[in-house]
Short mmCIF file of C-alpha atoms in Angstrom, two decimals:
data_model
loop_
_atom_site.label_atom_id
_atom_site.label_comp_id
_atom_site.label_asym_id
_atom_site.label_seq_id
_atom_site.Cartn_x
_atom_site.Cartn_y
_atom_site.Cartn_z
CA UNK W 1 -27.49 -1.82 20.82
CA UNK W 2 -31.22 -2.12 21.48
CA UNK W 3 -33.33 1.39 21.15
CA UNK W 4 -34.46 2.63 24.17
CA UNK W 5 -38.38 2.13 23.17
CA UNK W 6 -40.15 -0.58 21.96
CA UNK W 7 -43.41 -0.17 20.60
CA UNK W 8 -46.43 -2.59 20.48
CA UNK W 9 -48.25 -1.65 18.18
CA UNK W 10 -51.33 -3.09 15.02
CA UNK W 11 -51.54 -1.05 11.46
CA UNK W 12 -53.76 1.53 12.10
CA UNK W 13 -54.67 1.14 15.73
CA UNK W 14 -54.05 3.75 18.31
CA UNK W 15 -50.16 2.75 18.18
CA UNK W 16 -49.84 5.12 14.95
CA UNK W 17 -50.28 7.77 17.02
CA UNK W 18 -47.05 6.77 18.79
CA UNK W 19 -45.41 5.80 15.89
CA UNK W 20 -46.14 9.60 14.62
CA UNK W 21 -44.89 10.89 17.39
CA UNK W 22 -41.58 9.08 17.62
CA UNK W 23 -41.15 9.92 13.87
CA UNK W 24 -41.65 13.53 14.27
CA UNK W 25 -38.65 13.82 17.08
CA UNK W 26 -36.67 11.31 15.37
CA UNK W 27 -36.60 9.23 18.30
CA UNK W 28 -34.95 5.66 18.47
CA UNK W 29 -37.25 2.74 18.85
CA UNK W 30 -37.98 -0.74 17.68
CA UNK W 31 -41.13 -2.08 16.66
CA UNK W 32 -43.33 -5.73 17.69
CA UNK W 33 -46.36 -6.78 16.23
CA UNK W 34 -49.67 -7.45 17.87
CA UNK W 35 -51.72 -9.74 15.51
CA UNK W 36 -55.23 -8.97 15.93
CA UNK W 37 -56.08 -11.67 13.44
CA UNK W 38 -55.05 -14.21 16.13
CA UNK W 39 -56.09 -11.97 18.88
CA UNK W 40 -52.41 -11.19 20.07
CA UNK W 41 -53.59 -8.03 22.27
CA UNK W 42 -55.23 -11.00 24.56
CA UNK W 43 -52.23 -13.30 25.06
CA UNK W 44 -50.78 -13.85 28.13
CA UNK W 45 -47.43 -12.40 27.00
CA UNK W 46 -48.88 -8.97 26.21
CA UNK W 47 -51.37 -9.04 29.16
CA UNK W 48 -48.10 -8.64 31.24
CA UNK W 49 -47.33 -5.32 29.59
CA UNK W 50 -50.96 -4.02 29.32
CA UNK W 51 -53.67 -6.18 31.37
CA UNK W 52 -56.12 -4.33 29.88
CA UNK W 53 -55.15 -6.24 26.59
CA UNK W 54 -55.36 -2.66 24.35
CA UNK W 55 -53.29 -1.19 21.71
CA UNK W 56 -50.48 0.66 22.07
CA UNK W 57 -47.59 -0.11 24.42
CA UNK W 58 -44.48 1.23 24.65
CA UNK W 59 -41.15 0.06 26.76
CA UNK W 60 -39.16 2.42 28.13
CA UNK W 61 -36.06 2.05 30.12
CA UNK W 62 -38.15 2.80 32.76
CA UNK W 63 -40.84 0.08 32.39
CA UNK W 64 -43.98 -0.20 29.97
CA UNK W 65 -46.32 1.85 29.49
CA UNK W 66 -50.14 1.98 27.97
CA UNK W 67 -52.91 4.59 27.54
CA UNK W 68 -52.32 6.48 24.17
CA UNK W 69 -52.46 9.99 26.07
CA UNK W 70 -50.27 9.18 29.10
CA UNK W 71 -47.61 7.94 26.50
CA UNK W 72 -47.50 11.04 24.61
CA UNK W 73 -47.47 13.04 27.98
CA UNK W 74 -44.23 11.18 29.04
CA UNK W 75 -42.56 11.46 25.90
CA UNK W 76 -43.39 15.12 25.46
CA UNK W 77 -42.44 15.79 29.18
CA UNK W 78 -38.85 13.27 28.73
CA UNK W 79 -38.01 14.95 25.63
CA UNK W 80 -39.29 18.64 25.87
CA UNK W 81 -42.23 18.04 22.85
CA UNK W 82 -45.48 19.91 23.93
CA UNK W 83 -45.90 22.96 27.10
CA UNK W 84 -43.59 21.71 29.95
CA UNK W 85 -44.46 21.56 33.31
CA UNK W 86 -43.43 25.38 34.23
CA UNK W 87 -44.97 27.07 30.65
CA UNK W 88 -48.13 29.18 31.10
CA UNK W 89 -49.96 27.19 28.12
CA UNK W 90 -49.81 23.72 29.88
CA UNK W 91 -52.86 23.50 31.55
CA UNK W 92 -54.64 24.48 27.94
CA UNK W 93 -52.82 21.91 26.62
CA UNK W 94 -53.24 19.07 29.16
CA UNK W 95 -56.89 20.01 28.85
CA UNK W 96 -57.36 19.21 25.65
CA UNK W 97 -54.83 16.64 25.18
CA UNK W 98 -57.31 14.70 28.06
CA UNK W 99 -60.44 15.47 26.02
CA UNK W 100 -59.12 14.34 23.04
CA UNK W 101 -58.18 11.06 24.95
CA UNK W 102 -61.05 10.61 27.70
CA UNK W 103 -64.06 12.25 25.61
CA UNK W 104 -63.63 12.16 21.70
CA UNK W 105 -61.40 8.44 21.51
CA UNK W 106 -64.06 6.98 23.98
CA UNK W 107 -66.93 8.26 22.26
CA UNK W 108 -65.60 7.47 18.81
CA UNK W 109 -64.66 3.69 20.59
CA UNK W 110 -68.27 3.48 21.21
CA UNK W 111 -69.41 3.84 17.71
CA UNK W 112 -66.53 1.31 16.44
CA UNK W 113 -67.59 -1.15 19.44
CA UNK W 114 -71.12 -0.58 20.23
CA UNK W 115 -71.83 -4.36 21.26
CA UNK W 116 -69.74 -3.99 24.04
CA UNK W 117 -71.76 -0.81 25.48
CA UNK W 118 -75.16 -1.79 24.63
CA UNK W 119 -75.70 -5.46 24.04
CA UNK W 120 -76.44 -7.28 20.89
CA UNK W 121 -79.84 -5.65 19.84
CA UNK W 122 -79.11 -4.28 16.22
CA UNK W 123 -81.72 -1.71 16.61
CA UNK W 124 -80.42 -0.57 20.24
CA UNK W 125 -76.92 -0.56 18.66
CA UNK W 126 -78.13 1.64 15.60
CA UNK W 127 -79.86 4.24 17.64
CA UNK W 128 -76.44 4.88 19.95
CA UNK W 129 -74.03 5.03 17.14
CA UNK W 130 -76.51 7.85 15.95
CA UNK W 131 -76.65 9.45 18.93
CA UNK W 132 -73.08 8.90 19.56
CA UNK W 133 -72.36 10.68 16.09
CA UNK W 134 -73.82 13.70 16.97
CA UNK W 135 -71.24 14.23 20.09
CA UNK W 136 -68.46 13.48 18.08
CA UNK W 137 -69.63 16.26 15.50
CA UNK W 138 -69.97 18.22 18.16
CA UNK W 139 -66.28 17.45 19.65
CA UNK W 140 -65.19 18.28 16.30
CA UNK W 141 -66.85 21.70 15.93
CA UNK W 142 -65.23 22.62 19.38
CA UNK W 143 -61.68 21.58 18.19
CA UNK W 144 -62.08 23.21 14.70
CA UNK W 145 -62.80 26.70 16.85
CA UNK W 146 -59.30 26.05 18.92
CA UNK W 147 -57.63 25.10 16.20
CA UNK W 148 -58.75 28.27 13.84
CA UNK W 149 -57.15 30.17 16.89
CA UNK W 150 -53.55 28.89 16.50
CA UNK W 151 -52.54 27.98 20.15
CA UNK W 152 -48.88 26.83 19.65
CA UNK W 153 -49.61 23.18 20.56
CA UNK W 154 -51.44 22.70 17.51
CA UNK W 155 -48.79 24.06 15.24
CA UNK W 156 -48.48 22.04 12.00
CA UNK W 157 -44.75 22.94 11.71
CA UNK W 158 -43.69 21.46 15.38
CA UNK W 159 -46.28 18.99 15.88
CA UNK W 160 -47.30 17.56 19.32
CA UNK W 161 -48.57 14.06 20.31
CA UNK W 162 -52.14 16.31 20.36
CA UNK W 163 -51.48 17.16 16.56
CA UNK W 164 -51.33 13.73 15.91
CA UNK W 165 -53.78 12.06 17.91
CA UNK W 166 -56.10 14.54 16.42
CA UNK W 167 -55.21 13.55 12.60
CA UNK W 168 -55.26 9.49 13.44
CA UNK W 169 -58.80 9.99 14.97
CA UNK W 170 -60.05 12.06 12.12
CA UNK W 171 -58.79 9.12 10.03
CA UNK W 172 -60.77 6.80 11.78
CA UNK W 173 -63.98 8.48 11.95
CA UNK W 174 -64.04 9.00 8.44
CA UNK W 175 -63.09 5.01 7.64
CA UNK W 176 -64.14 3.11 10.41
CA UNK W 177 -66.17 1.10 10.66
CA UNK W 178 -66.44 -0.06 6.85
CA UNK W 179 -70.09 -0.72 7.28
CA UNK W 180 -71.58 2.38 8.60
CA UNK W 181 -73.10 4.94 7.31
CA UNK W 182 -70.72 7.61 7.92
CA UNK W 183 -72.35 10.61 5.79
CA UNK W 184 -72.61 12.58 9.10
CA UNK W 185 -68.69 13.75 8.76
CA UNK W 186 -67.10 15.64 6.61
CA UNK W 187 -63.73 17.04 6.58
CA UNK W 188 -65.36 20.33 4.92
CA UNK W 189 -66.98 21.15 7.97
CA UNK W 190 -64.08 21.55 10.17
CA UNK W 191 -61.55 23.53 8.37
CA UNK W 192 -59.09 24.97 10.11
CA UNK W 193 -59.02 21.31 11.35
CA UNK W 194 -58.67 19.75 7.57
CA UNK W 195 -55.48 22.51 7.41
CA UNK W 196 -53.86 21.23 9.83
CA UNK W 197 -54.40 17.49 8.67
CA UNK W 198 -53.01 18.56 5.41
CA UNK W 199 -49.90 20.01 6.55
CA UNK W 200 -49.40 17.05 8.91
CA UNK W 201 -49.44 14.54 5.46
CA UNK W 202 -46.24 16.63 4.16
CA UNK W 203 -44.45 15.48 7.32
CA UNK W 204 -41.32 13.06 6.91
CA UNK W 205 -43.16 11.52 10.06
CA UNK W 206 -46.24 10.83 7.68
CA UNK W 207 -44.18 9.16 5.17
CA UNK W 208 -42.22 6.88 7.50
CA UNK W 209 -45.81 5.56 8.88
CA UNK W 210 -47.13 5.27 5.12
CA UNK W 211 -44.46 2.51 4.43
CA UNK W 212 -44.35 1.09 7.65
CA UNK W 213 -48.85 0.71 7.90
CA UNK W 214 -50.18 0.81 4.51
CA UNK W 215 -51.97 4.39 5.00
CA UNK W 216 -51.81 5.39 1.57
CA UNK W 217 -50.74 9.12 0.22
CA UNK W 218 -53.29 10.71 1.84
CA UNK W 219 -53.88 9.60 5.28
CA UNK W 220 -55.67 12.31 7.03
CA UNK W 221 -57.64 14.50 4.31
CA UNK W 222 -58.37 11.68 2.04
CA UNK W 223 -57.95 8.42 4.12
CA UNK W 224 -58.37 4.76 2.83
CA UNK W 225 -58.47 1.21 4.45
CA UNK W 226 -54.54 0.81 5.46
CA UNK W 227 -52.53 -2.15 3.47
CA UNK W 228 -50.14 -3.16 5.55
CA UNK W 229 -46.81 -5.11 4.73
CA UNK W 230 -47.26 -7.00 7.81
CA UNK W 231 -50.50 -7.58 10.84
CA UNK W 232 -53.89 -6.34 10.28
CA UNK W 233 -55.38 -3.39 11.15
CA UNK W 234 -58.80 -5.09 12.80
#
């Protein structure tokens, strides 16, 4: 019998965070590849699931769906992971779930993509990846303060699609892209934050998404380029 979710996903692309997720709650689901190496996010096959032609999707009995945050907000909400509708702590947790989608993944896509925001001027393109940098250490501080106070959502022992969207984009910022100059983060500085990541890499969840992506030992505190068995992670 076919599992009940399918997920689209690359190595390393904001399908991980999905993959995570489904790990942690040891729900059923089957995986398809999206080759970016021959641009398989723009075919006309995946264009009917996601028009936007991004990274992840995820079929459900219920139709696809795309958008890393509204995913996890339908899985937590279908199978009780995160504050449900009723609990006093779900509009703290929607909030930041939302900032961490719609503030810190769009500014961090900006730094990763700046061509597509500012042109092709190198020296236009250096100046907002700079500027750009500074927000995101900024974000960072912020989320190192809420996670130092130990709201339940961000508990390292039941982690929610927040826990690991936090830990994949940590990952990224500190890897991606290869080229740049990336001396303005450092785990260090955040660490109630770089506890958290730490306790996430003893997860079975962690482990499963090691062998499946290529992420190495160390994914979140000490990350490296993934190795994948299969697809490519740019």
């Amino acid at each position: 019998m076919r599992p009940p979710y399918r997920l689209h996903y690359a190595p390393d692309n904001a399908s991980l965070v999905i993959r995570l997720t489904l790990e942690e709650h040891g729900l059923p689901y089957e995986t398809a590849l999206v080759d970016r190496a021959t641009r398989g996010h723009k075919a006309p096959g995946y264009l009917q699931l996601n028009p936007n032609g991004l990274i992840p999707v995820l079929e459900t009995p219920e139709g696809a769906l795309f958008e890393t945050a509204a995913i996890l907000l339908w899985l937590g909400d279908r199978h009780g992971h995160g504050p449900a509708p009723q609990d006093a702590d779900r509009g703290a947790y929607l909030k930041w779930l939302f900032f961490a989608s719609n503030t810190l993944h769009a500014d961090m896509r900006m730094t990763f993509y700046p061509s597509l925001y500012i042109g092709e001027d190198a020296d236009a393109q250096a100046t907002l990846v700079r500027h750009i940098q500074t927000r995101l250490a900024t974000h960072l501080g912020h989320l190192d303060a809420l996670a130092a106070a130990r709201p339940r959502w961000l508990d390292p022992d039941a982690p929610t699609g927040l826990c690991w969207y936090l830990a994949c984009m940590m990952r990224w910022m500190a890897i991606y892209p290869s080229a740049h100059d990336r001396s303005w983060f450092r785990l260090a500085d955040t660490p109630a934050l770089a506890e958290l990541l730490a306790a996430l890499e003893t997860r079975p969840a962690t482990c499963n998404a090691d062998i499946a992506e290529g992420l190495g030992p160390t994914p979140f505190t000490a990350p490296r380029l993934a190795t994948p068995p299969e697809g490519s992670a740019t």
